[in-house]
Coordinates of C-alpha atoms in Angstrom, one line a residue:
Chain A
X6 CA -68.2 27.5 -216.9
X7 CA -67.0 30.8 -217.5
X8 CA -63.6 32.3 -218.1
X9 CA -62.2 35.3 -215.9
X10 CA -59.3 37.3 -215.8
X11 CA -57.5 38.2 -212.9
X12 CA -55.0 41.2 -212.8
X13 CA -53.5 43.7 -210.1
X14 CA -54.3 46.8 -212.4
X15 CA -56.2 47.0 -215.4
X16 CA -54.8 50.3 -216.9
X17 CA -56.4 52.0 -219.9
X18 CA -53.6 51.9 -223.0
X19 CA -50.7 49.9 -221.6
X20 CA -49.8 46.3 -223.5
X21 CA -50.9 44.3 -220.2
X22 CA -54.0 46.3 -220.0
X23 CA -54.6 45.8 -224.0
X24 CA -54.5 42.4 -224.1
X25 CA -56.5 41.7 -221.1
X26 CA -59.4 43.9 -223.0
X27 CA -58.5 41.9 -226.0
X28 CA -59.1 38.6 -224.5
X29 CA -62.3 39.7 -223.3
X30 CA -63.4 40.8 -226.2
X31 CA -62.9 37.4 -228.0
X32 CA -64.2 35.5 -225.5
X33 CA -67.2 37.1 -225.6
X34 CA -67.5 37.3 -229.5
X35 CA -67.2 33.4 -229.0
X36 CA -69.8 33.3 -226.6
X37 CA -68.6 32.5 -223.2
X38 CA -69.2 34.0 -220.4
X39 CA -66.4 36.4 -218.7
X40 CA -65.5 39.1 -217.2
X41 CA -62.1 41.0 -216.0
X42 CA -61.1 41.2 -212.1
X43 CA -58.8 43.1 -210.9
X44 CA -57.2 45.4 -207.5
X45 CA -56.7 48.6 -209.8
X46 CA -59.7 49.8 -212.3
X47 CA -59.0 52.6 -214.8
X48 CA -62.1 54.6 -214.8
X49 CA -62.2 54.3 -218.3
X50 CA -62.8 51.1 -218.8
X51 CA -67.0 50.7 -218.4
X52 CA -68.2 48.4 -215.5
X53 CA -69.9 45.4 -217.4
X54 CA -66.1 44.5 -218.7
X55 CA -64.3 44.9 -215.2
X56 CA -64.9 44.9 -211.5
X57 CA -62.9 44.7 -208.4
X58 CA -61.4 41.8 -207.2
X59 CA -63.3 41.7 -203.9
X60 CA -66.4 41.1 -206.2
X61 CA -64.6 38.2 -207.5
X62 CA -66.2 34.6 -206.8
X63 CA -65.3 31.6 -208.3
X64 CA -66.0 27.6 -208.5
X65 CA -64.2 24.5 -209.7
X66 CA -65.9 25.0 -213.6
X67 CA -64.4 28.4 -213.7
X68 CA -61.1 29.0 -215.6
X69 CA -59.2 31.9 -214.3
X70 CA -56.6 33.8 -216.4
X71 CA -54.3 35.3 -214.6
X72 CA -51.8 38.4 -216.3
X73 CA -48.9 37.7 -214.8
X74 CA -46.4 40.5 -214.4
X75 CA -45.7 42.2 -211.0
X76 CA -45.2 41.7 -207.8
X77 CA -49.6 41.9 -205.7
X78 CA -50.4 40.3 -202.8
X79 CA -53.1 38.7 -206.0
X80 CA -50.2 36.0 -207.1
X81 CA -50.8 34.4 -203.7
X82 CA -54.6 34.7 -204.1
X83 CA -54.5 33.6 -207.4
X84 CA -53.2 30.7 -206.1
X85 CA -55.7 30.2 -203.8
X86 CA -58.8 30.1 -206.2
X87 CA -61.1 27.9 -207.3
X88 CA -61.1 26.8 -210.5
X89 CA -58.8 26.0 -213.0
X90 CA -55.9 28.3 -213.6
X91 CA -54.0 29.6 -216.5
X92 CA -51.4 32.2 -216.1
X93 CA -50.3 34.5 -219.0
X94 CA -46.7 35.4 -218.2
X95 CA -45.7 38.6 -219.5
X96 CA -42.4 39.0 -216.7
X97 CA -41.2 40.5 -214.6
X98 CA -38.3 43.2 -214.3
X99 CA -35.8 42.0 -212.2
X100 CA -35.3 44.0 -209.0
X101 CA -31.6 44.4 -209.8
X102 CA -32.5 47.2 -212.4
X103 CA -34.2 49.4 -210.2
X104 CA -31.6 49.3 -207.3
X105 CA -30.2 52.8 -206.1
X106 CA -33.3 54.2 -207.9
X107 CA -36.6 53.1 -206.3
X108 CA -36.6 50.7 -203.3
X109 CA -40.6 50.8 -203.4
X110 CA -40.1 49.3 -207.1
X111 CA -37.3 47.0 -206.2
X112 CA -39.3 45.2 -203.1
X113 CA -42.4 45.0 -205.7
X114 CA -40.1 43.3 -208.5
X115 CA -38.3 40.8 -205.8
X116 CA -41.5 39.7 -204.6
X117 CA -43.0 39.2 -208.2
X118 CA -40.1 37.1 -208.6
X119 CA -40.6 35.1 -205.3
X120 CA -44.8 34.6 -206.5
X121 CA -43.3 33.5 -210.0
X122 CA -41.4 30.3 -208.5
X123 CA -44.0 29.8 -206.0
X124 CA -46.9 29.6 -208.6
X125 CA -44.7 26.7 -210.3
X126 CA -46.8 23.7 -208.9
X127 CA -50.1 26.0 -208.9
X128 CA -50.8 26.9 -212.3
X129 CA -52.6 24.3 -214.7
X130 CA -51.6 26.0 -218.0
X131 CA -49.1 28.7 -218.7
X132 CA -49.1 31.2 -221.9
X133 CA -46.1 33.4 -222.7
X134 CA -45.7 36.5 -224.4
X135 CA -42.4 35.4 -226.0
X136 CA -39.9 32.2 -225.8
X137 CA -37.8 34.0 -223.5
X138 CA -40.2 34.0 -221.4
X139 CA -41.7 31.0 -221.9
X140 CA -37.8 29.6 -221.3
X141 CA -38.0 31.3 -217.9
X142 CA -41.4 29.1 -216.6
X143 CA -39.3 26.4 -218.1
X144 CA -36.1 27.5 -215.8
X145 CA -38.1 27.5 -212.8
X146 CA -39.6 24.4 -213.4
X147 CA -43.1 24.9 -214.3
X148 CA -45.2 21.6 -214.1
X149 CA -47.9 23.0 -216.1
X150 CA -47.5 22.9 -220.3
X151 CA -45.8 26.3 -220.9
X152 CA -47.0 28.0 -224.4
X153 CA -45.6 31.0 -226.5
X154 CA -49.3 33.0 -227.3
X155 CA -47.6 36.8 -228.7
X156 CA -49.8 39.5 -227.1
X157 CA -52.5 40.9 -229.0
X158 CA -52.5 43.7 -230.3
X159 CA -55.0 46.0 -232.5
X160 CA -53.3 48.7 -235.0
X161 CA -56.9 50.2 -235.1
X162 CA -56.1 53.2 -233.4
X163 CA -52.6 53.9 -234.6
X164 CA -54.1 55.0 -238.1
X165 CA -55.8 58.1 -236.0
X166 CA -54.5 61.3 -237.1
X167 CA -51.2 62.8 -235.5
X168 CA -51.5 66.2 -234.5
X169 CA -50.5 67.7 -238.1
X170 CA -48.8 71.0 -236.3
X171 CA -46.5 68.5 -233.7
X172 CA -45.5 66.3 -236.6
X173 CA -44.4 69.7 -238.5
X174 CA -42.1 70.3 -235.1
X175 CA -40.4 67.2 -235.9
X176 CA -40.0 67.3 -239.6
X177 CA -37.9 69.9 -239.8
X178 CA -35.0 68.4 -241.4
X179 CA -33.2 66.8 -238.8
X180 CA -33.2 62.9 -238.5
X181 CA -35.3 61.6 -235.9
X182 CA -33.7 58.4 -234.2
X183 CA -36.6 57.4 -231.4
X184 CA -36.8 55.0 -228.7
X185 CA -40.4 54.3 -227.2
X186 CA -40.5 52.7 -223.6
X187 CA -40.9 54.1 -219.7
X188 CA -37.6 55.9 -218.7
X189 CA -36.3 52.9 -217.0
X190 CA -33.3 51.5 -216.2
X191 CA -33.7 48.1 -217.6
X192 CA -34.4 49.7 -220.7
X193 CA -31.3 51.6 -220.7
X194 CA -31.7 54.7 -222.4
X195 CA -27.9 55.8 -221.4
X196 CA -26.8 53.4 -224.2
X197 CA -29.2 54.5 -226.4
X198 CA -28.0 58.4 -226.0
X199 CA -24.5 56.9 -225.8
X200 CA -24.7 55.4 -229.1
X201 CA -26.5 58.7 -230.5
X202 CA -23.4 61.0 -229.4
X203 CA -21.6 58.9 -231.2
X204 CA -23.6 59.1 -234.7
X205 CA -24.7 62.6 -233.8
X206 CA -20.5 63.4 -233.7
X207 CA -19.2 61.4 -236.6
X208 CA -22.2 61.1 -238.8
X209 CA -25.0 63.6 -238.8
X210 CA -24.9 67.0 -236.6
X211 CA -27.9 67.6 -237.9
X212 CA -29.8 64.8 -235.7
X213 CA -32.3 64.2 -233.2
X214 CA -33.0 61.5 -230.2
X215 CA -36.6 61.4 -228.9
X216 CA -36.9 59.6 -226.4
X217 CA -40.5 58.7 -225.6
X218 CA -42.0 57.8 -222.8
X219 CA -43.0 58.6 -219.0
X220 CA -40.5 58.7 -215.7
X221 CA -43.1 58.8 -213.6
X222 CA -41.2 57.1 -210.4
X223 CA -37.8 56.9 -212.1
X224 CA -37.0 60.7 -211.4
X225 CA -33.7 59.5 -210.1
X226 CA -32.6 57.8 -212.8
X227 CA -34.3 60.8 -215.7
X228 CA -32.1 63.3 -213.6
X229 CA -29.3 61.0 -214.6
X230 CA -29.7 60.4 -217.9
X231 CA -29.9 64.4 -218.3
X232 CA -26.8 64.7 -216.6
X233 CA -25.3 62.1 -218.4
X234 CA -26.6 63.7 -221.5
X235 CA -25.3 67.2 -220.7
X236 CA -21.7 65.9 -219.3
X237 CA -20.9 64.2 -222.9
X238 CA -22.3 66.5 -224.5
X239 CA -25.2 65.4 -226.7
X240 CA -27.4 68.3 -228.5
X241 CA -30.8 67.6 -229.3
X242 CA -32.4 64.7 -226.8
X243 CA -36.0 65.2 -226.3
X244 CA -36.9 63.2 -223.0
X245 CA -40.9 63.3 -224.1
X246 CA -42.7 62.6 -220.8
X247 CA -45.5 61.2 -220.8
X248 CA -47.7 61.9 -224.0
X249 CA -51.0 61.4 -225.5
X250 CA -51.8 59.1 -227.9
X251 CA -51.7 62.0 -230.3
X252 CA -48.5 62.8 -229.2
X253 CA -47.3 59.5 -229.8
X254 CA -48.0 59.5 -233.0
X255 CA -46.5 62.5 -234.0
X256 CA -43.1 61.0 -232.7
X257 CA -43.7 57.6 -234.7
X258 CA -44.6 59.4 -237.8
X259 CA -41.6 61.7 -237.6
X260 CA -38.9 59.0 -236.9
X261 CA -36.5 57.4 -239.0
X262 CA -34.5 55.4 -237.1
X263 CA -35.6 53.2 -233.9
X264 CA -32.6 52.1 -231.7
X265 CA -33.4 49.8 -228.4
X266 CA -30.5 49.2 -226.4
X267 CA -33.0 47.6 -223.7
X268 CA -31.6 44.3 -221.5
X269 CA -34.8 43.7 -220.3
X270 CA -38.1 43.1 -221.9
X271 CA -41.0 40.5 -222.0
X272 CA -42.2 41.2 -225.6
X273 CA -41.7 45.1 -226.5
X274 CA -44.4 46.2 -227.9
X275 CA -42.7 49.2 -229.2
X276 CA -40.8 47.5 -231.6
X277 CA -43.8 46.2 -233.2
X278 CA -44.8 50.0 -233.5
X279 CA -41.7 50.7 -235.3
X280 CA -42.5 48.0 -237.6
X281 CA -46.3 49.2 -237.8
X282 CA -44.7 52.7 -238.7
X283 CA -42.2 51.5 -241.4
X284 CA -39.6 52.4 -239.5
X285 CA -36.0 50.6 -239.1
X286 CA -35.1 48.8 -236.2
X287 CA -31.5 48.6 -234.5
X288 CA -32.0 46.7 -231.3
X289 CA -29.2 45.2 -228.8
X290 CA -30.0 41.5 -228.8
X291 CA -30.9 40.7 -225.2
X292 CA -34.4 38.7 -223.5
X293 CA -37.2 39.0 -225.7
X294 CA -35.6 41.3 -228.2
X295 CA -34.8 39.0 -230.6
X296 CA -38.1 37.0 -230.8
X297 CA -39.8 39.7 -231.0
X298 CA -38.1 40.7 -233.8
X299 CA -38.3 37.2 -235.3
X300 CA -35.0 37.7 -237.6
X301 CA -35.9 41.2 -238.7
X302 CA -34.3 44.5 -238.1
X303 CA -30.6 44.7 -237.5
X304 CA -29.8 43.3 -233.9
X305 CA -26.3 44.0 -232.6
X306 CA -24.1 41.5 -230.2
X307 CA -23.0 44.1 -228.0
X308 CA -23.3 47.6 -227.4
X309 CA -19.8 48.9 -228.6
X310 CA -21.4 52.6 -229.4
X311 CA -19.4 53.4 -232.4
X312 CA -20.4 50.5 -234.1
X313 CA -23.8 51.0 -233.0
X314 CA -23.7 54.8 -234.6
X315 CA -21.9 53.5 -237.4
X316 CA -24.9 50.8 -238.3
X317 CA -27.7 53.5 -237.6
X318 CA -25.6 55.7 -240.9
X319 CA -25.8 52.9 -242.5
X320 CA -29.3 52.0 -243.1
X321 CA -29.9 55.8 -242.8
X322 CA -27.9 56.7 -246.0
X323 CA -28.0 53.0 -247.9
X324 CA -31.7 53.2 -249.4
X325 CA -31.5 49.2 -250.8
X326 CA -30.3 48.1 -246.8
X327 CA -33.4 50.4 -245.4
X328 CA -35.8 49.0 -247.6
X329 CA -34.5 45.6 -247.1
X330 CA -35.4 45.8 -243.5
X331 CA -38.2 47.2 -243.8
X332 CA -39.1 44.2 -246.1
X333 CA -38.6 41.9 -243.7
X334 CA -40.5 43.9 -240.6
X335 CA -43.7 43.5 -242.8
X336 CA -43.0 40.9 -243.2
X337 CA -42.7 39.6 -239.4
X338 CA -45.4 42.2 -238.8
X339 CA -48.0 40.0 -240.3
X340 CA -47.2 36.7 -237.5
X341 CA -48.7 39.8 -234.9
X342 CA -52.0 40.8 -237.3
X343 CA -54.9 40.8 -235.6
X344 CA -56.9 37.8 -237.3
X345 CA -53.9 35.4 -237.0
X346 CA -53.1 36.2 -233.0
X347 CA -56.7 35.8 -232.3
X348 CA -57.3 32.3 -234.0
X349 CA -54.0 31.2 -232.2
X350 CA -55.2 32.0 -228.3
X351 CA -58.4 30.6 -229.4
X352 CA -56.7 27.4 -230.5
X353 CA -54.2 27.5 -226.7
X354 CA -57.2 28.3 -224.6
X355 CA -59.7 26.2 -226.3
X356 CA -57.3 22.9 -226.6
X357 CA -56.5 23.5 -222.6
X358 CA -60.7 23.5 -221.6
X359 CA -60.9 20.0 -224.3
X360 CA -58.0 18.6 -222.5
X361 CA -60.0 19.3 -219.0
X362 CA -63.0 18.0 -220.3
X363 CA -64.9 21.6 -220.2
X364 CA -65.2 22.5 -223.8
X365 CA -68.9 21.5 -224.1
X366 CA -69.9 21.4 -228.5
X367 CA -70.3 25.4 -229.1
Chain B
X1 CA -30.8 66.0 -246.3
X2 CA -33.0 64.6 -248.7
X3 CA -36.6 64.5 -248.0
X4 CA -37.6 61.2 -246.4
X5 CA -40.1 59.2 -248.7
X6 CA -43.9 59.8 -247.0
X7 CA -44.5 56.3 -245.2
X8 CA -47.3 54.3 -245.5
X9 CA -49.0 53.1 -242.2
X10 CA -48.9 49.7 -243.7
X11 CA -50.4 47.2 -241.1
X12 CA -52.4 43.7 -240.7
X13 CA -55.4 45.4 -240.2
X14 CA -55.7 47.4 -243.3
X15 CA -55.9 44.5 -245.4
X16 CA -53.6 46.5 -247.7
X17 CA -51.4 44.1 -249.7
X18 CA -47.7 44.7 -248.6
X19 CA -44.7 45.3 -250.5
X20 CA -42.4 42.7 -249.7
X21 CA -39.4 43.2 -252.3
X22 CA -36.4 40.7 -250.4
X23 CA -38.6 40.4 -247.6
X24 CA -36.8 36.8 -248.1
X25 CA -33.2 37.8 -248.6
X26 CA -31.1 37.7 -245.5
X27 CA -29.6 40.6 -244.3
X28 CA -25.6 40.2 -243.7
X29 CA -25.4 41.5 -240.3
X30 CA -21.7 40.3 -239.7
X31 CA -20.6 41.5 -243.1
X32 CA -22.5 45.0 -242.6
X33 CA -20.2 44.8 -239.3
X34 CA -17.3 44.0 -240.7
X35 CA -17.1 46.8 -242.7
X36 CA -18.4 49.4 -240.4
X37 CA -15.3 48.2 -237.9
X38 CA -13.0 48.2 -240.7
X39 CA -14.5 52.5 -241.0
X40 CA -14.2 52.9 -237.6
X41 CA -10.7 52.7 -237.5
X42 CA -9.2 53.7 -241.0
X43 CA -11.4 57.0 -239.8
X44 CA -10.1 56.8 -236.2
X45 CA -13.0 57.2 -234.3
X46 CA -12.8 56.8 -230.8
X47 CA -15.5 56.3 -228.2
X48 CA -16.1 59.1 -225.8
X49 CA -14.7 58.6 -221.8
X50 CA -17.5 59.8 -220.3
X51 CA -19.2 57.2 -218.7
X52 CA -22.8 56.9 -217.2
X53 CA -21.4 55.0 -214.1
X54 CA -19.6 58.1 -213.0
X55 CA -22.8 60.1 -213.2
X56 CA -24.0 60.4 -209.5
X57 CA -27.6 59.6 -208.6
X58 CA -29.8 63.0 -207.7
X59 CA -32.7 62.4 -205.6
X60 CA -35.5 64.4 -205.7
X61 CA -34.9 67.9 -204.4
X62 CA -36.8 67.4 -201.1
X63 CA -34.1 64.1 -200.1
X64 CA -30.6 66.6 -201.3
X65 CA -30.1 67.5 -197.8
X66 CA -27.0 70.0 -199.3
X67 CA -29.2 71.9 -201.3
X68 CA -31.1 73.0 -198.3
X69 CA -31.4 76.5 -197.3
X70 CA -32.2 77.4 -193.6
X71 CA -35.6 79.3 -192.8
X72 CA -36.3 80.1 -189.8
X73 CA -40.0 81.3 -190.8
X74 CA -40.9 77.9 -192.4
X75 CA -39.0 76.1 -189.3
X76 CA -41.2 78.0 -187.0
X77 CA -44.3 77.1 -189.5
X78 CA -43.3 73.4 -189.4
X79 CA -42.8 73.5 -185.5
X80 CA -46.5 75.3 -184.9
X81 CA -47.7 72.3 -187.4
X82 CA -45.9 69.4 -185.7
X83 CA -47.5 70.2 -182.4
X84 CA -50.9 69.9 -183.9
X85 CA -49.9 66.7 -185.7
X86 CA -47.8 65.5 -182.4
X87 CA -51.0 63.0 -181.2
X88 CA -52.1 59.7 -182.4
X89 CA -55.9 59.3 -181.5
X90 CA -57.0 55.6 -181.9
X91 CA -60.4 56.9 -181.8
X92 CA -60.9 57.6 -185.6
X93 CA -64.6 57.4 -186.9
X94 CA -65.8 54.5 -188.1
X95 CA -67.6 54.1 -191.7
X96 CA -69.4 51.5 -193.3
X97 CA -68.6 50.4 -197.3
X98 CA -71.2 48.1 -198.0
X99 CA -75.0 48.1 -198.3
X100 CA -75.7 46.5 -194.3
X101 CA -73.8 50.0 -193.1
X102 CA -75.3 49.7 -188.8
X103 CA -74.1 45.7 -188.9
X104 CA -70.6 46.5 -190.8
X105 CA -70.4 49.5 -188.1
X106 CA -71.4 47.1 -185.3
X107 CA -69.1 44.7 -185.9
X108 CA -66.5 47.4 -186.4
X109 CA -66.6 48.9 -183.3
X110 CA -66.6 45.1 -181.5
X111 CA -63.2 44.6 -183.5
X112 CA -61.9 47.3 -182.4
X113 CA -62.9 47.2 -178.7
X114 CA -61.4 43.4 -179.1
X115 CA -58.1 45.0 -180.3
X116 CA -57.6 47.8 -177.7
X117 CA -55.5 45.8 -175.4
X118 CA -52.6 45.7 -177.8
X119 CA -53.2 48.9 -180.4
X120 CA -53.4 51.4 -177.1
X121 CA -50.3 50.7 -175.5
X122 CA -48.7 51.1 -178.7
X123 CA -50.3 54.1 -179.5
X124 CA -49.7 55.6 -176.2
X125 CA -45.9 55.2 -176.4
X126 CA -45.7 56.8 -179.9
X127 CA -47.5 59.6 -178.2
X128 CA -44.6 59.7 -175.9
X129 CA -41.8 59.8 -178.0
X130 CA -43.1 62.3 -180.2
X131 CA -44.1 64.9 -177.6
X132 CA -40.5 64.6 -176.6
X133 CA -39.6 64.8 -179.7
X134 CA -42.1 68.1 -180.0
X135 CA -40.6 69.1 -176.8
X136 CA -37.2 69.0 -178.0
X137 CA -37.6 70.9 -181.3
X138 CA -39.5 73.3 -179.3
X139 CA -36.2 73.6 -177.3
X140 CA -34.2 74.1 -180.3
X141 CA -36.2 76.7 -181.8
X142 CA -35.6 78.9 -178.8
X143 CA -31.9 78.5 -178.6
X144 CA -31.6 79.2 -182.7
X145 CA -34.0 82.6 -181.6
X146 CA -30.9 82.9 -179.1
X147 CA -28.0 82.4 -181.4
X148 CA -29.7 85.1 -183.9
X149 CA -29.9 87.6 -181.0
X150 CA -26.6 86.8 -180.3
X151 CA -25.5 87.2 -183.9
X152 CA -27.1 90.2 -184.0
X153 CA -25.2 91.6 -181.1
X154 CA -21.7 90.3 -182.3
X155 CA -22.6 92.6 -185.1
X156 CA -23.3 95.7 -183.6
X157 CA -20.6 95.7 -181.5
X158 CA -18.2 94.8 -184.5
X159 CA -19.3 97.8 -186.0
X160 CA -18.8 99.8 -183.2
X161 CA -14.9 98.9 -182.9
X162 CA -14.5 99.0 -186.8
X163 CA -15.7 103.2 -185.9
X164 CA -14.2 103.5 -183.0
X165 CA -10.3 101.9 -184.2
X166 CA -10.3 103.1 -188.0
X167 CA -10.1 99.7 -189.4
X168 CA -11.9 96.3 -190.1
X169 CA -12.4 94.5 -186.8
X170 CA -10.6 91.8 -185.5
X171 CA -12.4 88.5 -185.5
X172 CA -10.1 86.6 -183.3
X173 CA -9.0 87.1 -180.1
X174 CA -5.6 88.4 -180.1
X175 CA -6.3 90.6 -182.6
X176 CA -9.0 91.9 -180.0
X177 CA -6.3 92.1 -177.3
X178 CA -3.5 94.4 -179.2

C-alpha cells in the first residue's frame, strides 16, 4: 500500500505546495511509502519527492490524496483512479470574482466548481482546510465523511533574517498597516485602501499601506486599484509585487497593523503570518476568515470604512487592547504549531486506512 | 510616534514559552464599536464618495485600441511578417519523447496519415481565408501609400494659394470659389 498525492501544480513556497511537501514528509518519517504526482513540477523541488502525472500508476491498495483547489482536467482523472481516494479541499475561488478581469481564470474557477460537485459520490474521504470549507462538501452533498485537518505549516524559515537595509526603508516612522495575499479581486484590496484613506485622513497622516503580494494575471484589476488609489486620493500605498522571501519578511517585520477585507478565502495563511509576527489583526468576517482566526483578532460585520479606520487607531494607540490581541493570537497560534497539526493528519489519515482495513501493525 | 516595542518572532516551533497575559479575556468587539460609532459622528466624519465601482477597467496597453498611434513603418513590418506567417503546413516534424523514439515516430506518422482525411481540408480552408485576408491588407496598405501621397499633395498646393492670395487657405469649398 502506498500513499500518493495527486495535484495539478506543485509550486515551490505557496500554501497548497507547502502542505503537499509537508505531507510527504510525514509520511515518509512514518514509514510508508509515497510520493507526490502532479501536471506542473517546480524545478526546485528534487525528483525522488515528485514526478509527473503521466508517471503515475496506481492499484486498488494505493490511497491517493488529492489537493483539491482549481479547476485541471486531473479532477476528472482523479476520479478515475484506482485506489482509494481522499481529497483535501482547500477551495476554490468562485468564478464570479474574476469576471471582467480574466476570462482564462474565470473558465478555470467554473470548471473547478463543476469537478467539485461531480467528485461528490467519488471521493472516499474528504479533509478540509477550514469549516467553511468543510460546510461547502457538506452543501454539495458529499457522501464521503468530511473532516476539518488546518494546513500545515512550518515557521522554520520565517525566523531567517530580513534584509536589515529593506526593514530600515520601512521603519522610518510611519505606521505600517499590511495586507499579504495575490492582488485579487476576491481578496479585495479596494476595501482595504478604502478603509486606509479613511484612517490615513482622520487619524494618522503619517501612515503607510503595503500591500504585498503578486498581480501576475490580474493587471486589469492592479491598474484599477491604482486608479482607485490615485482618484481618492490616498498617499503612501506600496503595491509590493511579487517579492522574495527576504522581502517578505522585511514587510512582516515592519508592520503594525494587518487589515484583511478579503470575501473569499479557504484558510488564509497570511493571517497566521500576522499572528506568527505579533502583529494585530483586523479582518472583515467572511468564509474562512473567522475560523482561521478562531475568536482572535478583531473581526468586523461589515466593511463600513470609517469604522474600519476608526478600529485600526484604536488598537494602534490603546497599548492594553493591542496586547490583548495579541494575547489571544498566540494563543490561537499554538492550535497551528507544527507538532500538534502533524499528530492530528496522522490521526485523519491513519483512522481512514483502519476503517478500510489497510493499516497493517506499524 | 513613539517607537514601536521590538517584536519577538514568537512561534510553535521555537519552543519558546509565550506570554499569554488575558489571552483568556474576551475582547468586547461590540462595545469597542459602539464607541468608535458614537466618535464617528460627534467628530463628523464622513466617508469619501469615491467609489471603486466607478473606476473603469484598463486592459493591458496592447487590448486599449484608443491609445493606439498609427505607424505606417510597423504596419508595413507587420504586413511583410503576416505574409510569411499566412500558411498553415500540416506537415510539421515529428519527434519522439520517450525511450522507443523509431516505434513512437512510427506510430506517429500512421496517426497522422489516418487523420489526413479530416485535418487537410480544414487546414486548406484556413489557408484560404487568410491569404484573402493577406491579400486584402496588402490592398489596404497601398491605398493608405495613396492617401499619404494625396495628403501630401493637398499640402503643397495649400501652400501655394496661402502665397499666392496673402492669407490662410480656405479649406472648404466656397471659400475656394470666392
Amino acid at each position: 500500500m502506498r500513499i500518493l498525492q495527486l495535484m495539478p501544480t506543485l509550486a515551490y513556497g505557496d500554501a497548497v505546495g507547502n502542505d503537499a511537501l509537508a505531507i510527504h514528509r510525514i509520511l515518509n518519517n512514518r514509514g510508508y511509502e509515497t510520493k507526490i504526482y502532479a501536471e506542473i513540477i517546480d524545478k526546485r523541488i528534487p525528483r525522488e519527492i515528485a514526478d509527473p502525472v503521466c508517471r503515475m500508476e496506481t492499484d486498488g491498495d494505493d490511497v491517493i490524496i488529492y489537493h483539491m483547489s482549481t479547476g485541471s482536467g486531473l479532477n476528472a482523472g482523479f476520479a478515475k483512479m484506482k485506489g482509494r481516494k481522499v481529497m483535501i479541499y482547500h477551495n476554490i475561488t468562485p468564478s464570479r470574482f474574476f469576471k471582467g478581469y480574466n476570462p482564462a481564470l474565470e473558465k478555470l474557477c467554473r470548471d473547478g466548481r463543476y469537478a467539485l460537485q461531480y467528485l461528490s459520490d467519488e471521493v472516499d474521504y474528504a479533509l478540509a482546510d477550514s469549516e467553511y470549507n468543510a460546510g461547502e462538501l457538506r452543501a454539495l452533498k458529499y457522501k464521503c465523511p468530511v473532516d476539518v485537518m488546518p494546513i500545515l505549516l512550518s515557521f522554520e524559515d520565517y525566523q531567517r533574517e530580513a534584509y536589515a537595509g529593506a526593514v530600515k526603508e520601512y521603519r522610518d516612522g510611519k505606521t505600517n498597516v499590511i495586507f499579504t495575499g495575490r492582488i485579487a479581486p476576491n481578496k479585495k484590496q479596494e476595501d482595504v485602501i478604502n478603509a486606509f484613506y479613511h484612517y490615513q485622513k482622520y487619524y494618522n497622516e503619517e501612515s503607510r499601506l503595503i500591500l504585498l503580494g503578486s498581480y501576475f494575471n490580474m493587471e486589469a484589476y492592479y491598474e484599477r486599484l491604482k486608479d482607485y488609489a490615485e482618484r481618492l486620493p490616498v498617499k503612501n500605498v506600496v503595491f509590493t509585487g511579487h517579492v522574495s522571501f527576504e522581502e517578505m519578511l522585511c514587510c512582516y517585520r515592519a508592520a503594525d497593523l494587518f487589515l484583511c477585507m478579503s470575501e473569499h478565502e479557504g484558510f488564509c495563511v497570511p493571517l497566521v503570518e500576522a499572528m506568527y509576527f505579533r502583529i494585530p489583526i483586523v479582518a472583515y468576517d467572511s468564509s474562512a476568515i473567522g475560523y482561521t482566526l478562531g475568536g482572535s483578532g478583531i473581526l468586523l460585520k461589515d466593511k463600513n470604512p470609517l469604522e474600519a479606520a476608526g478600529v485600526m487607531d484604536r488598537i494602534l494607540k490603546d497599548e492594553a487592547l493591542r496586547k490583548q490581541i495579541l494575547a489571544g493570537q498566540d494563543k490561537r497560534l499554538q492550535d497551528f504549531g507544527k507538532e500538534r497539526t502533524e499528530r492530528l493528519f496522522m490521526e485523519k489519515i491513519e483512522g481512514f486506512l483502519r476503517n478500510e482495513g489497510l493499516l497493517k501493525d506499524r | 510616534m513613539e517607537e514601536r516595542e521590538e517584536k519577538k518572532d514568537l512561534g510553535p516551533d521555537t519552543g519558546e514559552k509565550m506570554e499569554n497575559p488575558g489571552a483568556d479575556e474576551t475582547i468586547d468587539i461590540e462595545s469597542i464599536m459602539d464607541e468608535i460609532r458614537a466618535e464617528i459622528k460627534r467628530k463628523g466624519y464622513k466617508e469619501k464618495e469615491v467609489r471603486f465601482e466607478d473606476i473603469n477597467i484598463s486592459y493591458a496597453d496592447d487590448l486599449n485600441v484608443d491609445d493606439l498611434e498609427f505607424s505606417m513603418d510597423v504596419y508595413k513590418k507587420q504586413l511583410l511578417l503576416l505574409n510569411i506567417q499566412k500558411s498553415v503546413n500540416t506537415n510539421k516534424p515529428l519527434y519522439a519523447d520517450s525511450r522507443a523514439g523509431k516505434l513512437e515516430i512510427f506510430f506517429k506518422k500512421a496517426f497522422r496519415k489516418c487523420a489526413r482525411f479530416y485535418v487537410e481540408p480544414l487546414v486548406s480552408g484556413q489557408n484560404e481565408y487568410n491569404e484573402t485576408n493577406a491579400m486584402l491588407l496588402c490592398q489596404l496598405y497601398a491605398a493608405m501609400k495613396r492617401v499619404e501621397e494625396l495628403e501630401t499633395k493637398v499640402d503643397r498646393l495649400e501652400n501655394m494659394v496661402e502665397q499666392l492670395s496673402g492669407r490662410p487657405a480656405e479649406t472648404d469649398n466656397e471659400g475656394a470659389r470666392q
